PDB file of N, CA, C and O in Angstrom:
ATOM      1  N   MET E  10     -21.905  29.619  48.236  1.00 74.00           N
ATOM      2  CA  MET E  10     -23.155  30.335  48.219  1.00 74.00           C
ATOM      3  C   MET E  10     -24.002  29.971  49.445  1.00 74.00           C
ATOM      4  O   MET E  10     -24.579  30.844  50.055  1.00 74.00           O
ATOM      5  N   LEU E  11     -24.063  28.688  49.797  1.00 84.00           N
ATOM      6  CA  LEU E  11     -24.854  28.282  50.959  1.00 84.00           C
ATOM      7  C   LEU E  11     -24.289  28.882  52.243  1.00 84.00           C
ATOM      8  O   LEU E  11     -25.037  29.179  53.168  1.00 84.00           O
ATOM      9  N   LEU E  12     -22.987  29.088  52.296  1.00 86.00           N
ATOM     10  CA  LEU E  12     -22.385  29.693  53.480  1.00 86.00           C
ATOM     11  C   LEU E  12     -22.842  31.134  53.659  1.00 86.00           C
ATOM     12  O   LEU E  12     -22.994  31.604  54.778  1.00 86.00           O
ATOM     13  N   ILE E  13     -23.060  31.805  52.554  1.00 80.00           N
ATOM     14  CA  ILE E  13     -23.404  33.226  52.608  1.00 80.00           C
ATOM     15  C   ILE E  13     -24.903  33.447  52.698  1.00 80.00           C
ATOM     16  O   ILE E  13     -25.369  34.277  53.454  1.00 80.00           O
ATOM     17  N   ARG E  14     -25.662  32.686  51.948  1.00 77.00           N
ATOM     18  CA  ARG E  14     -27.096  32.946  51.835  1.00 77.00           C
ATOM     19  C   ARG E  14     -27.950  32.221  52.860  1.00 77.00           C
ATOM     20  O   ARG E  14     -29.159  32.434  52.899  1.00 77.00           O
ATOM     21  N   THR E  15     -27.348  31.330  53.669  1.00 81.00           N
ATOM     22  CA  THR E  15     -28.135  30.590  54.648  1.00 81.00           C
ATOM     23  C   THR E  15     -27.453  30.601  56.004  1.00 81.00           C
ATOM     24  O   THR E  15     -26.293  30.987  56.128  1.00 81.00           O
ATOM     25  N   GLU E  16     -28.168  30.171  56.993  1.00 83.00           N
ATOM     26  CA  GLU E  16     -27.632  29.976  58.341  1.00 83.00           C
ATOM     27  C   GLU E  16     -27.314  28.504  58.568  1.00 83.00           C
ATOM     28  O   GLU E  16     -27.095  28.067  59.691  1.00 83.00           O
ATOM     29  N   MET E  17     -27.307  27.733  57.496  1.00 87.00           N
ATOM     30  CA  MET E  17     -27.085  26.295  57.550  1.00 87.00           C
ATOM     31  C   MET E  17     -25.726  26.000  58.213  1.00 87.00           C
ATOM     32  O   MET E  17     -24.739  26.654  57.896  1.00 87.00           O
ATOM     33  N   PRO E  18     -25.677  25.030  59.137  1.00 92.00           N
ATOM     34  CA  PRO E  18     -24.387  24.665  59.737  1.00 92.00           C
ATOM     35  C   PRO E  18     -23.402  24.203  58.664  1.00 92.00           C
ATOM     36  O   PRO E  18     -23.800  23.650  57.632  1.00 92.00           O
ATOM     37  N   VAL E  19     -22.111  24.428  58.913  1.00 93.00           N
ATOM     38  CA  VAL E  19     -21.074  24.069  57.939  1.00 93.00           C
ATOM     39  C   VAL E  19     -21.152  22.588  57.589  1.00 93.00           C
ATOM     40  O   VAL E  19     -20.984  22.210  56.424  1.00 93.00           O
ATOM     41  N   LYS E  20     -21.443  21.750  58.568  1.00 94.00           N
ATOM     42  CA  LYS E  20     -21.554  20.312  58.313  1.00 94.00           C
ATOM     43  C   LYS E  20     -22.643  20.028  57.277  1.00 94.00           C
ATOM     44  O   LYS E  20     -22.458  19.242  56.356  1.00 94.00           O
ATOM     45  N   GLN E  21     -23.767  20.696  57.398  1.00 92.00           N
ATOM     46  CA  GLN E  21     -24.871  20.501  56.459  1.00 92.00           C
ATOM     47  C   GLN E  21     -24.515  21.074  55.083  1.00 92.00           C
ATOM     48  O   GLN E  21     -24.871  20.501  54.056  1.00 92.00           O
ATOM     49  N   VAL E  22     -23.800  22.189  55.051  1.00 92.00           N
ATOM     50  CA  VAL E  22     -23.336  22.755  53.778  1.00 92.00           C
ATOM     51  C   VAL E  22     -22.429  21.746  53.081  1.00 92.00           C
ATOM     52  O   VAL E  22     -22.539  21.527  51.879  1.00 92.00           O
ATOM     53  N   ALA E  23     -21.553  21.105  53.842  1.00 93.00           N
ATOM     54  CA  ALA E  23     -20.648  20.104  53.265  1.00 93.00           C
ATOM     55  C   ALA E  23     -21.435  18.967  52.628  1.00 93.00           C
ATOM     56  O   ALA E  23     -21.159  18.584  51.486  1.00 93.00           O
ATOM     57  N   TYR E  24     -22.413  18.435  53.343  1.00 92.00           N
ATOM     58  CA  TYR E  24     -23.215  17.329  52.792  1.00 92.00           C
ATOM     59  C   TYR E  24     -24.009  17.766  51.560  1.00 92.00           C
ATOM     60  O   TYR E  24     -24.125  17.018  50.597  1.00 92.00           O
ATOM     61  N   ASN E  25     -24.533  18.979  51.578  1.00 91.00           N
ATOM     62  CA  ASN E  25     -25.284  19.485  50.427  1.00 91.00           C
ATOM     63  C   ASN E  25     -24.372  19.833  49.255  1.00 91.00           C
ATOM     64  O   ASN E  25     -24.845  20.068  48.150  1.00 91.00           O
ATOM     65  N   SER E  26     -23.077  19.896  49.514  1.00 90.00           N
ATOM     66  CA  SER E  26     -22.086  20.146  48.465  1.00 90.00           C
ATOM     67  C   SER E  26     -21.438  18.845  48.013  1.00 90.00           C
ATOM     68  O   SER E  26     -20.383  18.852  47.390  1.00 90.00           O
ATOM     69  N   TYR E  27     -22.079  17.733  48.357  1.00 91.00           N
ATOM     70  CA  TYR E  27     -21.660  16.390  47.937  1.00 91.00           C
ATOM     71  C   TYR E  27     -20.346  15.927  48.553  1.00 91.00           C
ATOM     72  O   TYR E  27     -19.639  15.121  47.961  1.00 91.00           O
ATOM     73  N   PHE E  28     -20.004  16.416  49.744  1.00 93.00           N
ATOM     74  CA  PHE E  28     -18.861  15.899  50.485  1.00 93.00           C
ATOM     75  C   PHE E  28     -19.394  14.906  51.513  1.00 93.00           C
ATOM     76  O   PHE E  28     -20.317  15.224  52.263  1.00 93.00           O
ATOM     77  N   ASN E  29     -18.807  13.722  51.563  1.00 93.00           N
ATOM     78  CA  ASN E  29     -19.215  12.720  52.547  1.00 93.00           C
ATOM     79  C   ASN E  29     -18.623  13.002  53.917  1.00 93.00           C
ATOM     80  O   ASN E  29     -19.148  12.544  54.923  1.00 93.00           O
ATOM     81  N   ASP E  30     -17.532  13.744  53.946  1.00 95.00           N
ATOM     82  CA  ASP E  30     -16.846  14.049  55.202  1.00 95.00           C
ATOM     83  C   ASP E  30     -16.704  15.565  55.329  1.00 95.00           C
ATOM     84  O   ASP E  30     -15.997  16.196  54.528  1.00 95.00           O
ATOM     85  N   PRO E  31     -17.357  16.169  56.315  1.00 94.00           N
ATOM     86  CA  PRO E  31     -17.274  17.628  56.478  1.00 94.00           C
ATOM     87  C   PRO E  31     -15.842  18.125  56.692  1.00 94.00           C
ATOM     88  O   PRO E  31     -15.505  19.232  56.289  1.00 94.00           O
ATOM     89  N   LYS E  32     -14.984  17.301  57.290  1.00 95.00           N
ATOM     90  CA  LYS E  32     -13.596  17.725  57.516  1.00 95.00           C
ATOM     91  C   LYS E  32     -12.849  17.882  56.193  1.00 95.00           C
ATOM     92  O   LYS E  32     -12.043  18.795  56.040  1.00 95.00           O
ATOM     93  N   VAL E  33     -13.145  17.016  55.222  1.00 95.00           N
ATOM     94  CA  VAL E  33     -12.528  17.136  53.903  1.00 95.00           C
ATOM     95  C   VAL E  33     -13.002  18.430  53.248  1.00 95.00           C
ATOM     96  O   VAL E  33     -12.211  19.179  52.665  1.00 95.00           O
ATOM     97  N   PHE E  34     -14.296  18.722  53.361  1.00 95.00           N
ATOM     98  CA  PHE E  34     -14.841  19.972  52.823  1.00 95.00           C
ATOM     99  C   PHE E  34     -14.128  21.170  53.439  1.00 95.00           C
ATOM    100  O   PHE E  34     -13.692  22.076  52.724  1.00 95.00           O
ATOM    101  N   MET E  35     -13.984  21.168  54.762  1.00 95.00           N
ATOM    102  CA  MET E  35     -13.357  22.298  55.444  1.00 95.00           C
ATOM    103  C   MET E  35     -11.899  22.476  55.025  1.00 95.00           C
ATOM    104  O   MET E  35     -11.447  23.600  54.799  1.00 95.00           O
ATOM    105  N   ARG E  36     -11.163  21.372  54.909  1.00 95.00           N
ATOM    106  CA  ARG E  36      -9.759  21.459  54.479  1.00 95.00           C
ATOM    107  C   ARG E  36      -9.648  21.987  53.051  1.00 95.00           C
ATOM    108  O   ARG E  36      -8.834  22.860  52.771  1.00 95.00           O
ATOM    109  N   ARG E  37     -10.460  21.468  52.161  1.00 95.00           N
ATOM    110  CA  ARG E  37     -10.408  21.923  50.759  1.00 95.00           C
ATOM    111  C   ARG E  37     -10.851  23.375  50.630  1.00 95.00           C
ATOM    112  O   ARG E  37     -10.291  24.139  49.863  1.00 95.00           O
ATOM    113  N   PHE E  38     -11.868  23.740  51.382  1.00 94.00           N
ATOM    114  CA  PHE E  38     -12.351  25.119  51.346  1.00 94.00           C
ATOM    115  C   PHE E  38     -11.244  26.063  51.807  1.00 94.00           C
ATOM    116  O   PHE E  38     -10.967  27.072  51.158  1.00 94.00           O
ATOM    117  N   LYS E  39     -10.597  25.704  52.931  1.00 94.00           N
ATOM    118  CA  LYS E  39      -9.535  26.568  53.466  1.00 94.00           C
ATOM    119  C   LYS E  39      -8.349  26.636  52.521  1.00 94.00           C
ATOM    120  O   LYS E  39      -7.765  27.703  52.328  1.00 94.00           O
ATOM    121  N   SER E  40      -7.980  25.523  51.890  1.00 94.00           N
ATOM    122  CA  SER E  40      -6.847  25.553  50.966  1.00 94.00           C
ATOM    123  C   SER E  40      -7.177  26.376  49.726  1.00 94.00           C
ATOM    124  O   SER E  40      -6.304  26.992  49.128  1.00 94.00           O
ATOM    125  N   SER E  41      -8.442  26.426  49.353  1.00 92.00           N
ATOM    126  CA  SER E  41      -8.861  27.175  48.168  1.00 92.00           C
ATOM    127  C   SER E  41      -9.018  28.671  48.447  1.00 92.00           C
ATOM    128  O   SER E  41      -8.638  29.506  47.621  1.00 92.00           O
ATOM    129  N   THR E  42      -9.570  29.021  49.606  1.00 89.00           N
ATOM    130  CA  THR E  42      -9.884  30.427  49.896  1.00 89.00           C
ATOM    131  C   THR E  42      -8.942  31.077  50.896  1.00 89.00           C
ATOM    132  O   THR E  42      -8.902  32.300  51.003  1.00 89.00           O
ATOM    133  N   GLY E  43      -8.228  30.260  51.674  1.00 92.00           N
ATOM    134  CA  GLY E  43      -7.371  30.800  52.725  1.00 92.00           C
ATOM    135  C   GLY E  43      -8.120  31.050  54.022  1.00 92.00           C
ATOM    136  O   GLY E  43      -7.542  31.503  55.004  1.00 92.00           O
ATOM    137  N   LEU E  44      -9.414  30.771  54.032  1.00 92.00           N
ATOM    138  CA  LEU E  44     -10.249  30.964  55.220  1.00 92.00           C
ATOM    139  C   LEU E  44     -11.036  29.696  55.492  1.00 92.00           C
ATOM    140  O   LEU E  44     -11.396  28.975  54.563  1.00 92.00           O
ATOM    141  N   SER E  45     -11.356  29.462  56.755  1.00 94.00           N
ATOM    142  CA  SER E  45     -12.258  28.352  57.073  1.00 94.00           C
ATOM    143  C   SER E  45     -13.656  28.756  56.609  1.00 94.00           C
ATOM    144  O   SER E  45     -13.925  29.949  56.406  1.00 94.00           O
ATOM    145  N   PRO E  46     -14.566  27.796  56.436  1.00 93.00           N
ATOM    146  CA  PRO E  46     -15.927  28.163  56.033  1.00 93.00           C
ATOM    147  C   PRO E  46     -16.578  29.178  56.987  1.00 93.00           C
ATOM    148  O   PRO E  46     -17.236  30.119  56.541  1.00 93.00           O
ATOM    149  N   SER E  47     -16.362  29.001  58.289  1.00 91.00           N
ATOM    150  CA  SER E  47     -16.947  29.938  59.264  1.00 91.00           C
ATOM    151  C   SER E  47     -16.332  31.327  59.133  1.00 91.00           C
ATOM    152  O   SER E  47     -17.042  32.338  59.197  1.00 91.00           O
ATOM    153  N   GLU E  48     -15.014  31.392  58.953  1.00 91.00           N
ATOM    154  CA  GLU E  48     -14.342  32.684  58.782  1.00 91.00           C
ATOM    155  C   GLU E  48     -14.822  33.362  57.498  1.00 91.00           C
ATOM    156  O   GLU E  48     -15.038  34.573  57.475  1.00 91.00           O
ATOM    157  N   TYR E  49     -14.990  32.574  56.444  1.00 89.00           N
ATOM    158  CA  TYR E  49     -15.470  33.111  55.170  1.00 89.00           C
ATOM    159  C   TYR E  49     -16.866  33.700  55.342  1.00 89.00           C
ATOM    160  O   TYR E  49     -17.149  34.807  54.876  1.00 89.00           O
ATOM    161  N   ARG E  50     -17.743  32.967  56.012  1.00 87.00           N
ATOM    162  CA  ARG E  50     -19.117  33.444  56.232  1.00 87.00           C
ATOM    163  C   ARG E  50     -19.103  34.770  56.986  1.00 87.00           C
ATOM    164  O   ARG E  50     -19.766  35.725  56.596  1.00 87.00           O
ATOM    165  N   LYS E  51     -18.329  34.832  58.066  1.00 84.00           N
ATOM    166  CA  LYS E  51     -18.260  36.067  58.863  1.00 84.00           C
ATOM    167  C   LYS E  51     -17.649  37.204  58.066  1.00 84.00           C
ATOM    168  O   LYS E  51     -18.137  38.331  58.090  1.00 84.00           O
ATOM    169  N   SER E  52     -16.573  36.932  57.344  1.00 80.00           N
ATOM    170  CA  SER E  52     -15.887  37.953  56.562  1.00 80.00           C
ATOM    171  C   SER E  52     -16.789  38.500  55.469  1.00 80.00           C
ATOM    172  O   SER E  52     -16.878  39.710  55.256  1.00 80.00           O
ATOM    173  N   TYR E  53     -17.463  37.628  54.765  1.00 71.00           N
ATOM    174  CA  TYR E  53     -18.329  38.057  53.669  1.00 71.00           C
ATOM    175  C   TYR E  53     -19.463  38.928  54.198  1.00 71.00           C
ATOM    176  O   TYR E  53     -19.773  39.962  53.645  1.00 71.00           O
ATOM    177  N   ASN E  54     -20.082  38.516  55.288  1.00 65.00           N
ATOM    178  CA  ASN E  54     -21.200  39.282  55.838  1.00 65.00           C
ATOM    179  C   ASN E  54     -20.752  40.653  56.321  1.00 65.00           C
ATOM    180  O   ASN E  54     -21.480  41.620  56.191  1.00 65.00           O
ATOM    181  N   LEU E  55     -19.529  40.741  56.865  1.00 59.00           N
ATOM    182  CA  LEU E  55     -19.048  42.029  57.350  1.00 59.00           C
ATOM    183  C   LEU E  55     -18.656  42.952  56.203  1.00 59.00           C
ATOM    184  O   LEU E  55     -18.890  44.143  56.253  1.00 59.00           O
ATOM    185  N   ILE E  56     -18.085  42.409  55.158  1.00 54.00           N
ATOM    186  CA  ILE E  56     -17.597  43.234  54.063  1.00 54.00           C
ATOM    187  C   ILE E  56     -18.712  43.626  53.105  1.00 54.00           C
ATOM    188  O   ILE E  56     -18.898  44.787  52.778  1.00 54.00           O
ATOM    189  N   HIS E  57     -19.480  42.668  52.636  1.00 51.00           N
ATOM    190  CA  HIS E  57     -20.446  42.938  51.578  1.00 51.00           C
ATOM    191  C   HIS E  57     -21.873  43.171  52.065  1.00 51.00           C
ATOM    192  O   HIS E  57     -22.666  43.737  51.336  1.00 51.00           O
ATOM    193  N   LEU E  58     -22.174  42.698  53.246  1.00 52.00           N
ATOM    194  CA  LEU E  58     -23.513  42.862  53.807  1.00 52.00           C
ATOM    195  C   LEU E  58     -24.587  42.359  52.852  1.00 52.00           C
ATOM    196  O   LEU E  58     -25.689  42.874  52.819  1.00 52.00           O
ATOM    197  N   ASN E  59     -24.241  41.372  52.042  1.00 53.00           N
ATOM    198  CA  ASN E  59     -25.168  40.793  51.057  1.00 53.00           C
ATOM    199  C   ASN E  59     -25.834  41.858  50.196  1.00 53.00           C
ATOM    200  O   ASN E  59     -27.009  41.804  49.886  1.00 53.00           O
ATOM    201  N   ASN E  60     -25.059  42.840  49.799  1.00 56.00           N
ATOM    202  CA  ASN E  60     -25.521  43.909  48.926  1.00 56.00           C
ATOM    203  C   ASN E  60     -25.888  43.313  47.566  1.00 56.00           C
ATOM    204  O   ASN E  60     -25.064  42.664  46.940  1.00 56.00           O
ATOM    205  N   PRO E  61     -27.098  43.519  47.072  1.00 54.00           N
ATOM    206  CA  PRO E  61     -27.505  42.926  45.796  1.00 54.00           C
ATOM    207  C   PRO E  61     -26.667  43.405  44.616  1.00 54.00           C
ATOM    208  O   PRO E  61     -26.586  42.738  43.596  1.00 54.00           O
ATOM    209  N   HIS E  62     -25.985  44.550  44.737  1.00 54.00           N
ATOM    210  CA  HIS E  62     -25.130  45.028  43.660  1.00 54.00           C
ATOM    211  C   HIS E  62     -23.799  44.277  43.637  1.00 54.00           C
ATOM    212  O   HIS E  62     -23.174  44.157  42.596  1.00 54.00           O
ATOM    213  N   VAL E  63     -23.377  43.799  44.806  1.00 54.00           N
ATOM    214  CA  VAL E  63     -22.136  43.042  44.912  1.00 54.00           C
ATOM    215  C   VAL E  63     -22.427  41.551  44.837  1.00 54.00           C
ATOM    216  O   VAL E  63     -21.680  40.788  44.247  1.00 54.00           O
ATOM    217  N   ASP E  64     -23.523  41.132  45.429  1.00 55.00           N
ATOM    218  CA  ASP E  64     -23.898  39.724  45.523  1.00 55.00           C
ATOM    219  C   ASP E  64     -25.256  39.522  44.856  1.00 55.00           C
ATOM    220  O   ASP E  64     -26.281  39.498  45.515  1.00 55.00           O
ATOM    221  N   PRO E  65     -25.291  39.413  43.533  1.00 54.00           N
ATOM    222  CA  PRO E  65     -26.585  39.233  42.871  1.00 54.00           C
ATOM    223  C   PRO E  65     -27.266  37.954  43.335  1.00 54.00           C
ATOM    224  O   PRO E  65     -26.604  37.003  43.741  1.00 54.00           O
ATOM    225  N   GLN E  66     -28.558  37.957  43.287  1.00 61.00           N
ATOM    226  CA  GLN E  66     -29.321  36.795  43.724  1.00 61.00           C
ATOM    227  C   GLN E  66     -29.048  35.610  42.808  1.00 61.00           C
ATOM    228  O   GLN E  66     -29.361  35.646  41.628  1.00 61.00           O
ATOM    229  N   ILE E  67     -28.429  34.598  43.355  1.00 62.00           N
ATOM    230  CA  ILE E  67     -28.143  33.369  42.626  1.00 62.00           C
ATOM    231  C   ILE E  67     -29.083  32.321  43.189  1.00 62.00           C
ATOM    232  O   ILE E  67     -29.115  32.105  44.401  1.00 62.00           O
ATOM    233  N   PRO E  68     -29.876  31.677  42.360  1.00 67.00           N
ATOM    234  CA  PRO E  68     -30.849  30.727  42.885  1.00 67.00           C
ATOM    235  C   PRO E  68     -30.196  29.539  43.591  1.00 67.00           C
ATOM    236  O   PRO E  68     -29.156  29.048  43.162  1.00 67.00           O
ATOM    237  N   ILE E  69     -30.809  29.130  44.659  1.00 69.00           N
ATOM    238  CA  ILE E  69     -30.385  27.937  45.392  1.00 69.00           C
ATOM    239  C   ILE E  69     -31.175  26.767  44.814  1.00 69.00           C
ATOM    240  O   ILE E  69     -32.381  26.895  44.582  1.00 69.00           O
ATOM    241  N   PRO E  70     -30.520  25.628  44.584  1.00 73.00           N
ATOM    242  CA  PRO E  70     -31.250  24.469  44.051  1.00 73.00           C
ATOM    243  C   PRO E  70     -32.475  24.140  44.904  1.00 73.00           C
ATOM    244  O   PRO E  70     -32.439  24.220  46.132  1.00 73.00           O
ATOM    245  N   LYS E  71     -33.567  23.785  44.257  1.00 76.00           N
ATOM    246  CA  LYS E  71     -34.839  23.540  44.939  1.00 76.00           C
ATOM    247  C   LYS E  71     -34.719  22.502  46.040  1.00 76.00           C
ATOM    248  O   LYS E  71     -35.286  22.667  47.109  1.00 76.00           O
ATOM    249  N   ARG E  72     -33.942  21.436  45.818  1.00 74.00           N
ATOM    250  CA  ARG E  72     -33.831  20.387  46.836  1.00 74.00           C
ATOM    251  C   ARG E  72     -33.226  20.924  48.125  1.00 74.00           C
ATOM    252  O   ARG E  72     -33.531  20.451  49.206  1.00 74.00           O
ATOM    253  N   ILE E  73     -32.384  21.968  48.005  1.00 73.00           N
ATOM    254  CA  ILE E  73     -31.787  22.566  49.198  1.00 73.00           C
ATOM    255  C   ILE E  73     -32.700  23.655  49.738  1.00 73.00           C
ATOM    256  O   ILE E  73     -32.921  23.754  50.935  1.00 73.00           O
ATOM    257  N   ALA E  74     -33.252  24.467  48.865  1.00 71.00           N
ATOM    258  CA  ALA E  74     -34.131  25.553  49.289  1.00 71.00           C
ATOM    259  C   ALA E  74     -35.323  25.022  50.080  1.00 71.00           C
ATOM    260  O   ALA E  74     -35.779  25.655  51.031  1.00 71.00           O
ATOM    261  N   ASP E  75     -35.837  23.857  49.702  1.00 74.00           N
ATOM    262  CA  ASP E  75     -36.973  23.276  50.413  1.00 74.00           C
ATOM    263  C   ASP E  75     -36.630  22.903  51.854  1.00 74.00           C
ATOM    264  O   ASP E  75     -37.502  22.830  52.704  1.00 74.00           O
ATOM    265  N   SER E  76     -35.337  22.675  52.135  1.00 70.00           N
ATOM    266  CA  SER E  76     -34.942  22.273  53.491  1.00 70.00           C
ATOM    267  C   SER E  76     -34.533  23.458  54.353  1.00 70.00           C
ATOM    268  O   SER E  76     -34.221  23.306  55.516  1.00 70.00           O
ATOM    269  N   ILE E  77     -34.540  24.668  53.795  1.00 67.00           N
ATOM    270  CA  ILE E  77     -34.123  25.859  54.524  1.00 67.00           C
ATOM    271  C   ILE E  77     -35.358  26.632  54.975  1.00 67.00           C
ATOM    272  O   ILE E  77     -36.272  26.868  54.193  1.00 67.00           O
ATOM    273  N   ASP E  78     -35.357  27.046  56.233  1.00 61.00           N
ATOM    274  CA  ASP E  78     -36.496  27.779  56.766  1.00 61.00           C
ATOM    275  C   ASP E  78     -36.582  29.201  56.225  1.00 61.00           C
ATOM    276  O   ASP E  78     -37.640  29.694  55.902  1.00 61.00           O
ATOM    277  N   TYR E  79     -35.440  29.885  56.119  1.00 57.00           N
ATOM    278  CA  TYR E  79     -35.460  31.288  55.726  1.00 57.00           C
ATOM    279  C   TYR E  79     -34.246  31.612  54.862  1.00 57.00           C
ATOM    280  O   TYR E  79     -33.125  31.295  55.225  1.00 57.00           O
ATOM    281  N   ILE E  80     -34.476  32.237  53.721  1.00 54.00           N
ATOM    282  CA  ILE E  80     -33.410  32.707  52.851  1.00 54.00           C
ATOM    283  C   ILE E  80     -33.619  34.214  52.684  1.00 54.00           C
ATOM    284  O   ILE E  80     -34.653  34.640  52.173  1.00 54.00           O
ATOM    285  N   PRO E  81     -32.666  35.038  53.145  1.00 57.00           N
ATOM    286  CA  PRO E  81     -32.830  36.485  53.000  1.00 57.00           C
ATOM    287  C   PRO E  81     -32.823  36.893  51.526  1.00 57.00           C
ATOM    288  O   PRO E  81     -32.078  36.358  50.735  1.00 57.00           O
ATOM    289  N   GLU E  82     -33.692  37.806  51.177  1.00 59.00           N
ATOM    290  CA  GLU E  82     -33.781  38.315  49.819  1.00 59.00           C
ATOM    291  C   GLU E  82     -33.413  39.796  49.795  1.00 59.00           C
ATOM    292  O   GLU E  82     -34.068  40.606  50.438  1.00 59.00           O
ATOM    293  N   ASN E  83     -32.358  40.130  49.111  1.00 55.00           N
ATOM    294  CA  ASN E  83     -31.943  41.523  48.931  1.00 55.00           C
ATOM    295  C   ASN E  83     -31.920  42.327  50.231  1.00 55.00           C
ATOM    296  O   ASN E  83     -32.438  43.427  50.303  1.00 55.00           O
ATOM    297  N   GLY E  84     -31.323  41.762  51.247  1.00 54.00           N
ATOM    298  CA  GLY E  84     -31.151  42.497  52.495  1.00 54.00           C
ATOM    299  C   GLY E  84     -32.305  42.404  53.450  1.00 54.00           C
ATOM    300  O   GLY E  84     -32.271  43.026  54.514  1.00 54.00           O
ATOM    301  N   ASP E  85     -33.375  41.666  53.122  1.00 55.00           N
ATOM    302  CA  ASP E  85     -34.483  41.522  54.062  1.00 55.00           C
ATOM    303  C   ASP E  85     -33.975  40.810  55.315  1.00 55.00           C
ATOM    304  O   ASP E  85     -33.222  39.846  55.233  1.00 55.00           O
ATOM    305  N   ILE E  86     -34.381  41.291  56.446  1.00 53.00           N
ATOM    306  CA  ILE E  86     -33.951  40.710  57.715  1.00 53.00           C
ATOM    307  C   ILE E  86     -35.179  40.177  58.435  1.00 53.00           C
ATOM    308  O   ILE E  86     -36.186  40.869  58.557  1.00 53.00           O
ATOM    309  N   SER E  87     -35.071  38.927  58.925  1.00 53.00           N
ATOM    310  CA  SER E  87     -36.204  38.372  59.692  1.00 53.00           C
ATOM    311  C   SER E  87     -36.290  39.103  61.012  1.00 53.00           C
ATOM    312  O   SER E  87     -35.290  39.498  61.600  1.00 53.00           O
ATOM    313  N   GLU E  88     -37.494  39.292  61.496  1.00 51.00           N
ATOM    314  CA  GLU E  88     -37.670  40.048  62.744  1.00 51.00           C
ATOM    315  C   GLU E  88     -38.178  39.191  63.843  1.00 51.00           C
ATOM    316  O   GLU E  88     -38.666  38.192  63.794  1.00 51.00           O
TER     317      GLU E  88
END
């Protein structure tokens, strides 16, 4: 979810997902999805465009949301 809903670097996503080593996160993510975290982020954005009908708004935990500058809501784009 953090890969799709934020611009957070993959390393930071790994730490916020309770991985002590970002490389372990990347390996496990790729073995689970078949894509690297970066490829997944790009693929998801190109295919679904964060459409609220396909990607319903799932709340981000407050401790993480407080550290993020901008979270797009239902297709809103920062200008």
